[in-house]
mmCIF file of C-alpha atoms in Angstrom:
data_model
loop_
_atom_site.group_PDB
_atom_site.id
_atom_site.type_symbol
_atom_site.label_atom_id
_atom_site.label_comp_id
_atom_site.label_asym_id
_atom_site.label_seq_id
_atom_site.Cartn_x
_atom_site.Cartn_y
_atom_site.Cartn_z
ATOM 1 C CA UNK Y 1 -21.240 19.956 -19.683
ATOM 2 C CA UNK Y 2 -17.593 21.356 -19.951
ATOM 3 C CA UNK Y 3 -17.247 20.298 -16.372
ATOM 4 C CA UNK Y 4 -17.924 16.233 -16.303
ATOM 5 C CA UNK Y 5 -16.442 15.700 -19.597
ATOM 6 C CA UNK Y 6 -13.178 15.725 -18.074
ATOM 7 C CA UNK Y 7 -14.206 13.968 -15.240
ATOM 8 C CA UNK Y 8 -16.079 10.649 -17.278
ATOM 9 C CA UNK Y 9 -12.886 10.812 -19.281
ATOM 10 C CA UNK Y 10 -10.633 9.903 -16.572
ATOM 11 C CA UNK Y 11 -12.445 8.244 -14.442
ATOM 12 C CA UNK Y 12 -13.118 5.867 -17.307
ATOM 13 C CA UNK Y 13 -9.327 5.700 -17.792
ATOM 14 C CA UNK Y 14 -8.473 4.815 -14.272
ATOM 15 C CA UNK Y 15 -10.725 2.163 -14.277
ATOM 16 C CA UNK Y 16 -9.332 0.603 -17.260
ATOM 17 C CA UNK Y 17 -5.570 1.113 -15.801
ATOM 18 C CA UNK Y 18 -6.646 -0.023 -12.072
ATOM 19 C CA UNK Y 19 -7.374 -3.259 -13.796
ATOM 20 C CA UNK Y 20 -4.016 -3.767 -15.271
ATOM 21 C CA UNK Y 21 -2.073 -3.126 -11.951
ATOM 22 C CA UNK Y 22 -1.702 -6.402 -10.799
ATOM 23 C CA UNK Y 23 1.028 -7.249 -8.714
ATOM 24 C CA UNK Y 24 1.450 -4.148 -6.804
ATOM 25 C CA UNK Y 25 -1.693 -2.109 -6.106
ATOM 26 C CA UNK Y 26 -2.298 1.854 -7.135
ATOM 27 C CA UNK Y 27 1.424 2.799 -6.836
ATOM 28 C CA UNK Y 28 2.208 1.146 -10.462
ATOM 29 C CA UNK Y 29 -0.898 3.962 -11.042
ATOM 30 C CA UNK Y 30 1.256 6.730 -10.674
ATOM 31 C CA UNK Y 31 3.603 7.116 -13.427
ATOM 32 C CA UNK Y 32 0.570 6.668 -16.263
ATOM 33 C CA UNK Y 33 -2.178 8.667 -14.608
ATOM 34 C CA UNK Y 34 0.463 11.506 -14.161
ATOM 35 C CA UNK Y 35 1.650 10.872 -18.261
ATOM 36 C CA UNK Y 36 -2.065 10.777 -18.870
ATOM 37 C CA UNK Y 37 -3.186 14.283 -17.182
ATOM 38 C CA UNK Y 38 -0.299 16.124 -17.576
ATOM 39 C CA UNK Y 39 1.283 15.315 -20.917
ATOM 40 C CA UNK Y 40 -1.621 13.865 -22.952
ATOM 41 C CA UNK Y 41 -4.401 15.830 -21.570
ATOM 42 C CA UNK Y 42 -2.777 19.035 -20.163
ATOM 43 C CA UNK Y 43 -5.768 19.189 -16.699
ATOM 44 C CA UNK Y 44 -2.673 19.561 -14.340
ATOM 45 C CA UNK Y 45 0.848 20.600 -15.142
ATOM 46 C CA UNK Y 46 3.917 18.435 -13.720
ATOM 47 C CA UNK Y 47 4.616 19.933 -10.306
ATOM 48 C CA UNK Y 48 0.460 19.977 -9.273
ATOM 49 C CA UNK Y 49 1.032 16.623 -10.397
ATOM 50 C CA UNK Y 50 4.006 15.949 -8.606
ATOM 51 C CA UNK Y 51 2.428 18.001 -4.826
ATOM 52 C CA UNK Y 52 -0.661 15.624 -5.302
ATOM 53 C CA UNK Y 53 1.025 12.604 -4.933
ATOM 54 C CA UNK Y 54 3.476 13.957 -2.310
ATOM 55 C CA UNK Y 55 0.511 15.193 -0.356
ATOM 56 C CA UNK Y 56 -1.455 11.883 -0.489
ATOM 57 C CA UNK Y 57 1.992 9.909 0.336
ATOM 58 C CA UNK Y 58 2.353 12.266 3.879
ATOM 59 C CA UNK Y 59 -1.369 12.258 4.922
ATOM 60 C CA UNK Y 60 -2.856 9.013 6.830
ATOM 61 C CA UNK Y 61 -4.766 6.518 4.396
ATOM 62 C CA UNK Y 62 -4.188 4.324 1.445
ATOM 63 C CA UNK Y 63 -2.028 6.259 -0.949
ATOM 64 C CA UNK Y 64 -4.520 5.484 -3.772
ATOM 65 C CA UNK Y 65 -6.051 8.605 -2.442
ATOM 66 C CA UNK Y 66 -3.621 10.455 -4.485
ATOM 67 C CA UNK Y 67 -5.910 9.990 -7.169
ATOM 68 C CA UNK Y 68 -9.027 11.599 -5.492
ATOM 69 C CA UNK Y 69 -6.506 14.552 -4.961
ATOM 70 C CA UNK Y 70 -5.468 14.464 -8.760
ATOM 71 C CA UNK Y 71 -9.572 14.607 -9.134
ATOM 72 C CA UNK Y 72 -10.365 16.948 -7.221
ATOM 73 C CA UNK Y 73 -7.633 20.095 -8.850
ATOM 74 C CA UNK Y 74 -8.879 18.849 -12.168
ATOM 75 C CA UNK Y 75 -12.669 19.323 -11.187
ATOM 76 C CA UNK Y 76 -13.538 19.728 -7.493
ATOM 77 C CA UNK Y 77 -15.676 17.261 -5.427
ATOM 78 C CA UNK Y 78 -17.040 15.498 -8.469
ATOM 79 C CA UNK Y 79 -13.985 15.089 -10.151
ATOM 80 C CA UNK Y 80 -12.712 13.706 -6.734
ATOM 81 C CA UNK Y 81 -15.905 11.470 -5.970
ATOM 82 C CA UNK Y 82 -15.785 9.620 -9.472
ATOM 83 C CA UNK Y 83 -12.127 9.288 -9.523
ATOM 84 C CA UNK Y 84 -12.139 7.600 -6.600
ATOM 85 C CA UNK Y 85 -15.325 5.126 -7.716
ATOM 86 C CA UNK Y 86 -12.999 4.312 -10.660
ATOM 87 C CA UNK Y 87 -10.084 3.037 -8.865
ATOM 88 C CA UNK Y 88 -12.382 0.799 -6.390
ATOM 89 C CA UNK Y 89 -15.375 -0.868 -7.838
ATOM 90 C CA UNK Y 90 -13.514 -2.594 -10.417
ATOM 91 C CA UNK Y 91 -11.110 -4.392 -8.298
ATOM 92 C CA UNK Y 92 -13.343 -4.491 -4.979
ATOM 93 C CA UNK Y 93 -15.887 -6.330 -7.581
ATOM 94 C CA UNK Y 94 -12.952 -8.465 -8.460
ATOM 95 C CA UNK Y 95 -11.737 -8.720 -4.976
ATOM 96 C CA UNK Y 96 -15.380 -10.143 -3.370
ATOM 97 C CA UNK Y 97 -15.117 -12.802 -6.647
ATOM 98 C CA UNK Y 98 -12.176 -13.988 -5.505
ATOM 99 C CA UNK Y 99 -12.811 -14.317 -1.889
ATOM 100 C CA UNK Y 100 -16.073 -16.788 -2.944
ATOM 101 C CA UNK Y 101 -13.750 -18.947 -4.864
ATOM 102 C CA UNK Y 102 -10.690 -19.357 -2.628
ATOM 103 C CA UNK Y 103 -13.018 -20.245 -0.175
ATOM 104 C CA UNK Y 104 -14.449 -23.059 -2.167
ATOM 105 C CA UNK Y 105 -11.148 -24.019 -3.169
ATOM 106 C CA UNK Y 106 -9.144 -23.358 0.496
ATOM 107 C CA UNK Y 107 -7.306 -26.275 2.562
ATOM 108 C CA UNK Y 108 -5.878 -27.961 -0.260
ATOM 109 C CA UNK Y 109 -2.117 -28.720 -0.782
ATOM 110 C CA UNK Y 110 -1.640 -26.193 -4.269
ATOM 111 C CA UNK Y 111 -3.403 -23.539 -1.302
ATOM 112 C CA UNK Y 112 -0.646 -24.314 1.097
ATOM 113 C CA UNK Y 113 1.742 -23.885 -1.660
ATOM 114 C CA UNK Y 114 0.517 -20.590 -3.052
ATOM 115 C CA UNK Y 115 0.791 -19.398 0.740
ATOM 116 C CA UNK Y 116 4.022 -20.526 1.513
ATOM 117 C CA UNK Y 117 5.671 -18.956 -2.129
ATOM 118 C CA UNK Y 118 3.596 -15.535 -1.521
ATOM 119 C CA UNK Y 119 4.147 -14.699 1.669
ATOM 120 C CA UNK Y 120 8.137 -14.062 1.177
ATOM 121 C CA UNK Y 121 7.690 -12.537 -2.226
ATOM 122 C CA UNK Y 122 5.393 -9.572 -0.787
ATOM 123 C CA UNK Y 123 7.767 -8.977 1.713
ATOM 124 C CA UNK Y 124 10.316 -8.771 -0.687
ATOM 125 C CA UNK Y 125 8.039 -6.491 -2.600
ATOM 126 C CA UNK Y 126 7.044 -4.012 1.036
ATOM 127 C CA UNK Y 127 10.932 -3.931 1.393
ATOM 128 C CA UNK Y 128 11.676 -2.950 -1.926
ATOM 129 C CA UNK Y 129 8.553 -0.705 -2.067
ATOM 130 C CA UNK Y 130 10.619 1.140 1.287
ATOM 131 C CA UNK Y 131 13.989 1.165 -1.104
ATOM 132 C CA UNK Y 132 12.169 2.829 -4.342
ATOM 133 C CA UNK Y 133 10.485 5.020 -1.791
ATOM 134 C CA UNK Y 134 13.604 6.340 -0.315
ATOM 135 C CA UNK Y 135 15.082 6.978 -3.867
ATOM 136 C CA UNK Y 136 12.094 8.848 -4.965
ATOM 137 C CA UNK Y 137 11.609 10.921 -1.618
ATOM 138 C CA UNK Y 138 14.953 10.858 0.103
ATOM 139 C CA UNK Y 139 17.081 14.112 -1.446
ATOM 140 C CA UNK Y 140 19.858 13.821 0.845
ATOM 141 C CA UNK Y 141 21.568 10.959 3.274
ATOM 142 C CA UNK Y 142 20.200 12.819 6.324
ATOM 143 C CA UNK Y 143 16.864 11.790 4.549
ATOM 144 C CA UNK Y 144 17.999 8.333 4.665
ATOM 145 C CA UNK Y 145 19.609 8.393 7.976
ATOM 146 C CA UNK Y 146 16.191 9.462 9.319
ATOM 147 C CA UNK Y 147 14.043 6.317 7.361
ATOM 148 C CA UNK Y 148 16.695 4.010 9.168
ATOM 149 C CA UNK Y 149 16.574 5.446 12.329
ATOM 150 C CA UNK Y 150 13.071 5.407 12.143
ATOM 151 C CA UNK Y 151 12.890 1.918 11.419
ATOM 152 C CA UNK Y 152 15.634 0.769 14.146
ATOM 153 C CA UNK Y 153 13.123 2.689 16.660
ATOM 154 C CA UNK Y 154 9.947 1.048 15.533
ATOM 155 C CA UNK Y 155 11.387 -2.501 15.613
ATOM 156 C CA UNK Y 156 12.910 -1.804 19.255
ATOM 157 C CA UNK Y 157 10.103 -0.278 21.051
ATOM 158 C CA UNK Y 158 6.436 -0.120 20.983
ATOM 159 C CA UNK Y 159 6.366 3.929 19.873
ATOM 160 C CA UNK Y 160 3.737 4.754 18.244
ATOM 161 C CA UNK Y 161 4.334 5.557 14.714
ATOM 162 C CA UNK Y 162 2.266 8.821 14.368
ATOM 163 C CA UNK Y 163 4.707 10.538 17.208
ATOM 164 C CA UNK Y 164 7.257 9.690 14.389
ATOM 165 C CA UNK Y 165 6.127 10.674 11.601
ATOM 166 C CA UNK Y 166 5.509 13.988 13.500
ATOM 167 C CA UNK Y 167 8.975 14.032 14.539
ATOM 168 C CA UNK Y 168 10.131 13.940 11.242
ATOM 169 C CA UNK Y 169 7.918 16.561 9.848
ATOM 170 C CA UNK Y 170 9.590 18.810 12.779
ATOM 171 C CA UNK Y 171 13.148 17.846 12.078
ATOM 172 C CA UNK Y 172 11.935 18.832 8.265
ATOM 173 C CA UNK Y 173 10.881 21.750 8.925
ATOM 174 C CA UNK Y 174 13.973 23.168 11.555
ATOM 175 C CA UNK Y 175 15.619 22.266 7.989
ATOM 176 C CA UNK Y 176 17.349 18.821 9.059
ATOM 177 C CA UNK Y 177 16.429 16.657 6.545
ATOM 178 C CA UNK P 1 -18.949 -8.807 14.804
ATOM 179 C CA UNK P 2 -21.103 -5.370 14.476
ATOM 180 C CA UNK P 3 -20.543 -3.219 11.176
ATOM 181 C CA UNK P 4 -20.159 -0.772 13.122
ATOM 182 C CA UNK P 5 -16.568 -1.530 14.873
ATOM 183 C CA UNK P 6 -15.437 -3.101 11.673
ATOM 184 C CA UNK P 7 -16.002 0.735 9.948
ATOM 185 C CA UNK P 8 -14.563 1.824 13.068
ATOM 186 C CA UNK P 9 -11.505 0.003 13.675
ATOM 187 C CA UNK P 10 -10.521 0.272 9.691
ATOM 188 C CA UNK P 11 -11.283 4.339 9.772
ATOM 189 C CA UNK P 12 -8.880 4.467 12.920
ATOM 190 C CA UNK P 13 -6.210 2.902 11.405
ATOM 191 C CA UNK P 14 -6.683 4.264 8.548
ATOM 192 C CA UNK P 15 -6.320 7.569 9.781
ATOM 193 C CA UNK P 16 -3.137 7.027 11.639
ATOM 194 C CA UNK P 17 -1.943 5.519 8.565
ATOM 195 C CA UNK P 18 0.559 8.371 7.676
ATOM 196 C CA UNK P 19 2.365 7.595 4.490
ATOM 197 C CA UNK P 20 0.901 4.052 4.033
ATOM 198 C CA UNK P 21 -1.584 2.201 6.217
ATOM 199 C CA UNK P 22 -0.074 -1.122 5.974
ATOM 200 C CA UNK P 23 2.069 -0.686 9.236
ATOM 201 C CA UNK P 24 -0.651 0.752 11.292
ATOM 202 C CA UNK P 25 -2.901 -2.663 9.615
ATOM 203 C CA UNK P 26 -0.443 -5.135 10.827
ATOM 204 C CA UNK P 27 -0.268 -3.183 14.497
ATOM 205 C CA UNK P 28 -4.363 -2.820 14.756
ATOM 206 C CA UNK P 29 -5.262 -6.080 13.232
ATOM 207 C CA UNK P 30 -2.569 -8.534 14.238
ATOM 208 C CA UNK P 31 -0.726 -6.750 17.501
ATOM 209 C CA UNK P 32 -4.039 -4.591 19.185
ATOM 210 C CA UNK P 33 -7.443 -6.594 18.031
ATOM 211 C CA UNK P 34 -5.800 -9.901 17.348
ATOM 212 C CA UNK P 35 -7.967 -10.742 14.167
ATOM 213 C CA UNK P 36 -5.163 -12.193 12.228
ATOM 214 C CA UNK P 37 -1.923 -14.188 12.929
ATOM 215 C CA UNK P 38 1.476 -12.643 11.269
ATOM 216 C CA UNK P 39 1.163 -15.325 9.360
ATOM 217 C CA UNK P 40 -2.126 -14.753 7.920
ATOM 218 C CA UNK P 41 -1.196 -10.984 7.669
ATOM 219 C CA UNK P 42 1.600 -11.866 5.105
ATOM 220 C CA UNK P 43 -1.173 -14.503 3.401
ATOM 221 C CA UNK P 44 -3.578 -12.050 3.093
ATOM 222 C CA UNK P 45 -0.937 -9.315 1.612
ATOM 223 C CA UNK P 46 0.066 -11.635 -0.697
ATOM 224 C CA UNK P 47 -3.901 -12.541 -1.967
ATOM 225 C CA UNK P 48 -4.243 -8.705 -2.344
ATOM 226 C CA UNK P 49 -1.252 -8.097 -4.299
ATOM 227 C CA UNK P 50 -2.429 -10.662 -6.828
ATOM 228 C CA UNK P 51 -5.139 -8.981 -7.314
ATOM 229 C CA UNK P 52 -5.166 -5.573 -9.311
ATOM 230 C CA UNK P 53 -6.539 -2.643 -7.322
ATOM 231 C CA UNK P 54 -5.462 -1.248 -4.101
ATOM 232 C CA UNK P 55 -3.684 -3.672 -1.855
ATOM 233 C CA UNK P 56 -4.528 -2.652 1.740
ATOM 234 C CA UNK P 57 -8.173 -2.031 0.474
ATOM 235 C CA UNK P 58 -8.071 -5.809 -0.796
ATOM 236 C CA UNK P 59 -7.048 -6.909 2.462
ATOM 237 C CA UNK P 60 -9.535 -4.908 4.078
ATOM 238 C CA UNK P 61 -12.209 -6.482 1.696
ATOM 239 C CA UNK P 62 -10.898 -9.795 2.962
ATOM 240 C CA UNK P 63 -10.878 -9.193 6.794
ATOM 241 C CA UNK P 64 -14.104 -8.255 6.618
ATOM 242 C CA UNK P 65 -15.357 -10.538 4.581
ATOM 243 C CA UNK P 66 -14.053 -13.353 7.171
ATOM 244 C CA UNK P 67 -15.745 -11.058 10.126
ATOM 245 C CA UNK P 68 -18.913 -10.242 8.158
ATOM 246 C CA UNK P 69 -19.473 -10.787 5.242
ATOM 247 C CA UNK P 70 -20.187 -8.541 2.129
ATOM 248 C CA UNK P 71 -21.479 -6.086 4.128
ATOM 249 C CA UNK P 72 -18.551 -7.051 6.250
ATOM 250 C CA UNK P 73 -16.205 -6.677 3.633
ATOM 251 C CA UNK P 74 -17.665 -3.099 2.653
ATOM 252 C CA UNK P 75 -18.182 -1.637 6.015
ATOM 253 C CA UNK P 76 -14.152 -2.398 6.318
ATOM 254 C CA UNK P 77 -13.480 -0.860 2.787
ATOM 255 C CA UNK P 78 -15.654 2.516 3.652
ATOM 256 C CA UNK P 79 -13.695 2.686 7.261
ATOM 257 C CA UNK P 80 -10.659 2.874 4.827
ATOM 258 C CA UNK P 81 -11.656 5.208 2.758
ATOM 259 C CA UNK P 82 -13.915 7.520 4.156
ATOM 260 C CA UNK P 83 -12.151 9.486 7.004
ATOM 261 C CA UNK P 84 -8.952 9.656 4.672
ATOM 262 C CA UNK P 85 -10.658 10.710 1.497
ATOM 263 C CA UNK P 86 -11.859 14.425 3.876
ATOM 264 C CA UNK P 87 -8.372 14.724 5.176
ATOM 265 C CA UNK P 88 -6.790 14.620 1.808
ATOM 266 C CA UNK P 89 -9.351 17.105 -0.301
ATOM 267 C CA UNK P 90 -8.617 19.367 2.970
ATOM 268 C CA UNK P 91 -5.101 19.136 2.398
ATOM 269 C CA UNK P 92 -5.364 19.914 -0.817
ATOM 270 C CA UNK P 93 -7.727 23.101 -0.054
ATOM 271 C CA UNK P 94 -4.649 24.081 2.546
ATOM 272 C CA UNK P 95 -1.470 23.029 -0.273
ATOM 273 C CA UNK P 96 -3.443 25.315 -2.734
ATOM 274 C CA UNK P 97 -3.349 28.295 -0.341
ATOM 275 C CA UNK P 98 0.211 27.471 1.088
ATOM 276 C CA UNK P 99 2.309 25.167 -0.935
ATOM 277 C CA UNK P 100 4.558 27.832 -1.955
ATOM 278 C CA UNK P 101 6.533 28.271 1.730
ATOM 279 C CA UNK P 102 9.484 26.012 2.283
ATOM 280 C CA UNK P 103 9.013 25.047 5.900
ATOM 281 C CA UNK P 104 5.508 23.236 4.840
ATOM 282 C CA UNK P 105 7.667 21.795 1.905
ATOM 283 C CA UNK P 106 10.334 20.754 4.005
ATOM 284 C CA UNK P 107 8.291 18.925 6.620
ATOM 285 C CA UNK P 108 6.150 17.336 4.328
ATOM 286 C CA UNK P 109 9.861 15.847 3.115
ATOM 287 C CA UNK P 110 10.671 14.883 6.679
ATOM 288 C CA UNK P 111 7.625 12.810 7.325
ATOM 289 C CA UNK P 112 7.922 11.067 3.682
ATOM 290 C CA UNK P 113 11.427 9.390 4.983
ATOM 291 C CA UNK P 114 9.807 8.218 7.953
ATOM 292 C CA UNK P 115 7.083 6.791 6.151
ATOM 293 C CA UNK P 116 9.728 4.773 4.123
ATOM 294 C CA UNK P 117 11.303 4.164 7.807
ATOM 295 C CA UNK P 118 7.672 2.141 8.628
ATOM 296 C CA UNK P 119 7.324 0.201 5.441
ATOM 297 C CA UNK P 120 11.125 -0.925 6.219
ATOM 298 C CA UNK P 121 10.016 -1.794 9.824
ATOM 299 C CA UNK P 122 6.839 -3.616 8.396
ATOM 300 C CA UNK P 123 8.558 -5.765 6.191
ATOM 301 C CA UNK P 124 11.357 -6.753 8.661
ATOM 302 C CA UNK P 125 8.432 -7.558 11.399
ATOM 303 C CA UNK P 126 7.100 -10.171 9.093
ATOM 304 C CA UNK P 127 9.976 -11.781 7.850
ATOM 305 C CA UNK P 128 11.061 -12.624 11.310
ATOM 306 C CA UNK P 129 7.645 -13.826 12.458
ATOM 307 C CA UNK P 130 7.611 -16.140 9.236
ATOM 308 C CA UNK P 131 11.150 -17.323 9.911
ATOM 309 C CA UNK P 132 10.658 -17.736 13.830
ATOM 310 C CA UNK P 133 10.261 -21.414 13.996
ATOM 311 C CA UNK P 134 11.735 -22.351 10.795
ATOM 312 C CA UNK P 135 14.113 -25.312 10.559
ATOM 313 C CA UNK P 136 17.166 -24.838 8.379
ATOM 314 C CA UNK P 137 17.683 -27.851 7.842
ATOM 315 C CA UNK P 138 14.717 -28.105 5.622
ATOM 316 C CA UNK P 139 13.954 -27.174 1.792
ATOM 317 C CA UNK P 140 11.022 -25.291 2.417
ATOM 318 C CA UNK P 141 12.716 -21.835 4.506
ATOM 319 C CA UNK P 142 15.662 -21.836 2.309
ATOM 320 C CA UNK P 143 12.966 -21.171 -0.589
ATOM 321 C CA UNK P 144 11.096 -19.388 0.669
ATOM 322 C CA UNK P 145 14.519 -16.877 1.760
ATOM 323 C CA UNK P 146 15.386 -16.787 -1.786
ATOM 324 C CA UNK P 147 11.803 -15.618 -2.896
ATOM 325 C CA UNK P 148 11.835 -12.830 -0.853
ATOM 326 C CA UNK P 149 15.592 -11.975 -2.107
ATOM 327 C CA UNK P 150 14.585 -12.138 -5.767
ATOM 328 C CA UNK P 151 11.594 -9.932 -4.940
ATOM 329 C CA UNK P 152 13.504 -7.404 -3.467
ATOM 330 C CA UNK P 153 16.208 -7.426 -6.135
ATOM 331 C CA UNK P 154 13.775 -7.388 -8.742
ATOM 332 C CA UNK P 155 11.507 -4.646 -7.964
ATOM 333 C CA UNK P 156 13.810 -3.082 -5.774
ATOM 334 C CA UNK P 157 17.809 -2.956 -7.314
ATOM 335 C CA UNK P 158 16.397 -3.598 -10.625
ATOM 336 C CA UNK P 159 13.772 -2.228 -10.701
ATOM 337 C CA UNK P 160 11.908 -4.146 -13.013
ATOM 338 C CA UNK P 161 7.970 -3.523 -13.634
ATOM 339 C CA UNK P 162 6.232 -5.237 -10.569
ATOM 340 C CA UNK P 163 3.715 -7.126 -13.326
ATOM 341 C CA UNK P 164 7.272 -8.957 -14.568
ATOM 342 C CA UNK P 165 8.739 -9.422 -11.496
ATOM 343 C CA UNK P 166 5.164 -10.668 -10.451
ATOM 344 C CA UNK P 167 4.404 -13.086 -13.511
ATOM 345 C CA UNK P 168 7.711 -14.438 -12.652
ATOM 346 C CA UNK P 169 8.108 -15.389 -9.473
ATOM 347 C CA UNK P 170 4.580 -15.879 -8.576
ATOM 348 C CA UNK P 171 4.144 -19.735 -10.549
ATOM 349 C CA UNK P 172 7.547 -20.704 -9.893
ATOM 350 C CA UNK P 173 7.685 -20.003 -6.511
ATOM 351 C CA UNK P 174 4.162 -21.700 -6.411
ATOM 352 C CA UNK P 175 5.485 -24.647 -8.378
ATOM 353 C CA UNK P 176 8.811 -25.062 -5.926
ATOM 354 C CA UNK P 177 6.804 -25.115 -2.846
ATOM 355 C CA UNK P 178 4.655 -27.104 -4.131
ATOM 356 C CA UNK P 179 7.128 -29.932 -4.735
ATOM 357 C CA UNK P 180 9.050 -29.260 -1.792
ATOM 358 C CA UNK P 181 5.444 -29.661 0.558
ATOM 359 C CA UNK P 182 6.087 -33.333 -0.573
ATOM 360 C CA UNK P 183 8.919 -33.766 2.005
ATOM 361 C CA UNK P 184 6.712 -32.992 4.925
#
């Protein structure tokens, strides 16, 4: 009983919360599921908190799985199961809705014009996403030197990005960065 | 198209997707299997991201909704999740036992700025297929140059909630293209 209290507790919170982060997907999660289980409910303390989110950001998948992670300290595979459930049904119920009406709705000119204004903002958003990124990660200009030169390289060749993100987690640990 | 190599392709890019799958998305779906334009890429990201939830796992919902179906759309969102969701809960078994040495610290810190490095890349790859045959001359690029600018200084110098920056650009820009779609 002790055990899934926790674990109905917030996975009932994230759902509520994945609902309100429109705009920007799970990262606008971070900040108040961290304030939630940390300061308010005292399951992790700051730098668990802190390593969970790091970790998910470093290994391959969406970076929602940061949550599962945040789960799974608090209460092992069903606090990581149900954690997850909370941040995808609501919004992959949502997201199957809205699929069967665009499609009813698609071709017209206010469709065209939706396209043509989104498009440019969410790659203003991925490139600002890369700038708060750096700021949060980055802790020294050899840091940011690397994201750049990473970037010049990926837009010049046809590398592919694993062998760099492996690169960097060698020049990391020789102490480069 | 087969469930099967819609849960396939999404797990495999998926699990290359170090520090964000959208990069490896746009290379698997647009540059490898050819399932979406650039141009739909950047539609589809934009769909997601008005939608709350997860935004890759939105467009994931999508592309296999168009391929498939529900079960389509599913089989895509499992692919995403599935493989990724082990690797984590291991890491976290192997951060437990080791998270205390520097070295694992310090690589983990080298692979987060090349992650940024990839989002950067991303985002530059898609402006320049959206502005590859654009005409200057016209209303319609100009706009759609400042939109991205404002995002960016918005969420990015600003840094302004996403929701705000969102709720405001989102039906102007709308409303501006809109208008301007009357010159064509």
């Amino acid at each position: 009983m002790n055990e899934q209290s926790p674990v109905m507790e917030l996975s009932l919170h994230i759902a509520l919360m994945s609902l309100m982060a429109v705009g920007g997907g799970v990262v606008l999660l971070g900040p108040q599921v961290g304030h939630y289980v940390v300061e308010g409910k005292q399951w992790l303390n700051n730098e668990q908190f802190s390593a969970a989110y790091a970790i998910a950001q470093a290994a391959p998948g969406p970076n929602l799985l940061f949550i599962s992670l945040v789960g799974w300290l608090i209460a092992g595979w069903m606090g990581a199961v149900f954690t997850t459930l909370a941040v995808l049904v609501p919004s992959t119920l949502l997201t199957l809705t809205a699929i069967r009406l665009q499609a009813r709705h698609a071709g017209g000119r206010l469709t065209q014009a939706l396209g043509d204004a989104f498009a440019p903002i969410s790659i203003g958003f991925l490139a600002a996403t890369a700038w708060l990124f750096t700021r949060i990660s980055n802790v020294s200009w050899h840091a940011d030197a690397l994201t750049v030169l990473a970037a010049l390289v990926l837009l010049r060749t046809k590398i592919n990005p694993v062998l760099l993100i492996a690169a960097g987690a060698l020049a990391g640990a020789l102490g480069l960065i | 198209m087969p469930l099967s190599t819609i849960f396939l392709v999404f797990s495999r890019l998926a699990l290359m997707g170090f520090g964000g799958v959208m990069p490896f998305a746009y290379r698997a779906l647009v540059e490898q299997h050819k399932w979406l334009t650039a141009e739909e890429f950047a539609k589809y990201l934009a769909t997601s991201q008005m939608l709350p939830g997860p935004t890759i796992c939105n467009v994931a919902l999508m592309v296999g909704n168009r391929y498939a179906g529900t079960s389509g759309a599913l089989a895509a969102l499992a692919g995403m999740i599935a493989g990724p969701f082990m690797v984590v809960i291991a890491l976290g078994v192997v951060y437990q036992r080791f998270g205390e040495i520097d070295m694992f610290r310090h690589a983990i810190r080298g692979m987060a700025a090349v992650a940024a490095g990839l989002i950067l890349a991303t985002a530059v790859k898609m402006a320049r297929s959206m502005f590859a045959k654009a005409d200057w001359r016209a209303n319609r690029p100009r706009l759609q140059v400042a939109l991205l600018a404002l995002a960016f200084i918005g969420l990015g110098l600003l840094q302004w909630q996403l929701a705000l920056v969102f709720c405001v650009l989102a039906p102007l820009g709308t409303a501006a293209t809109y208008l301007v779609g009357e010159e064509k």
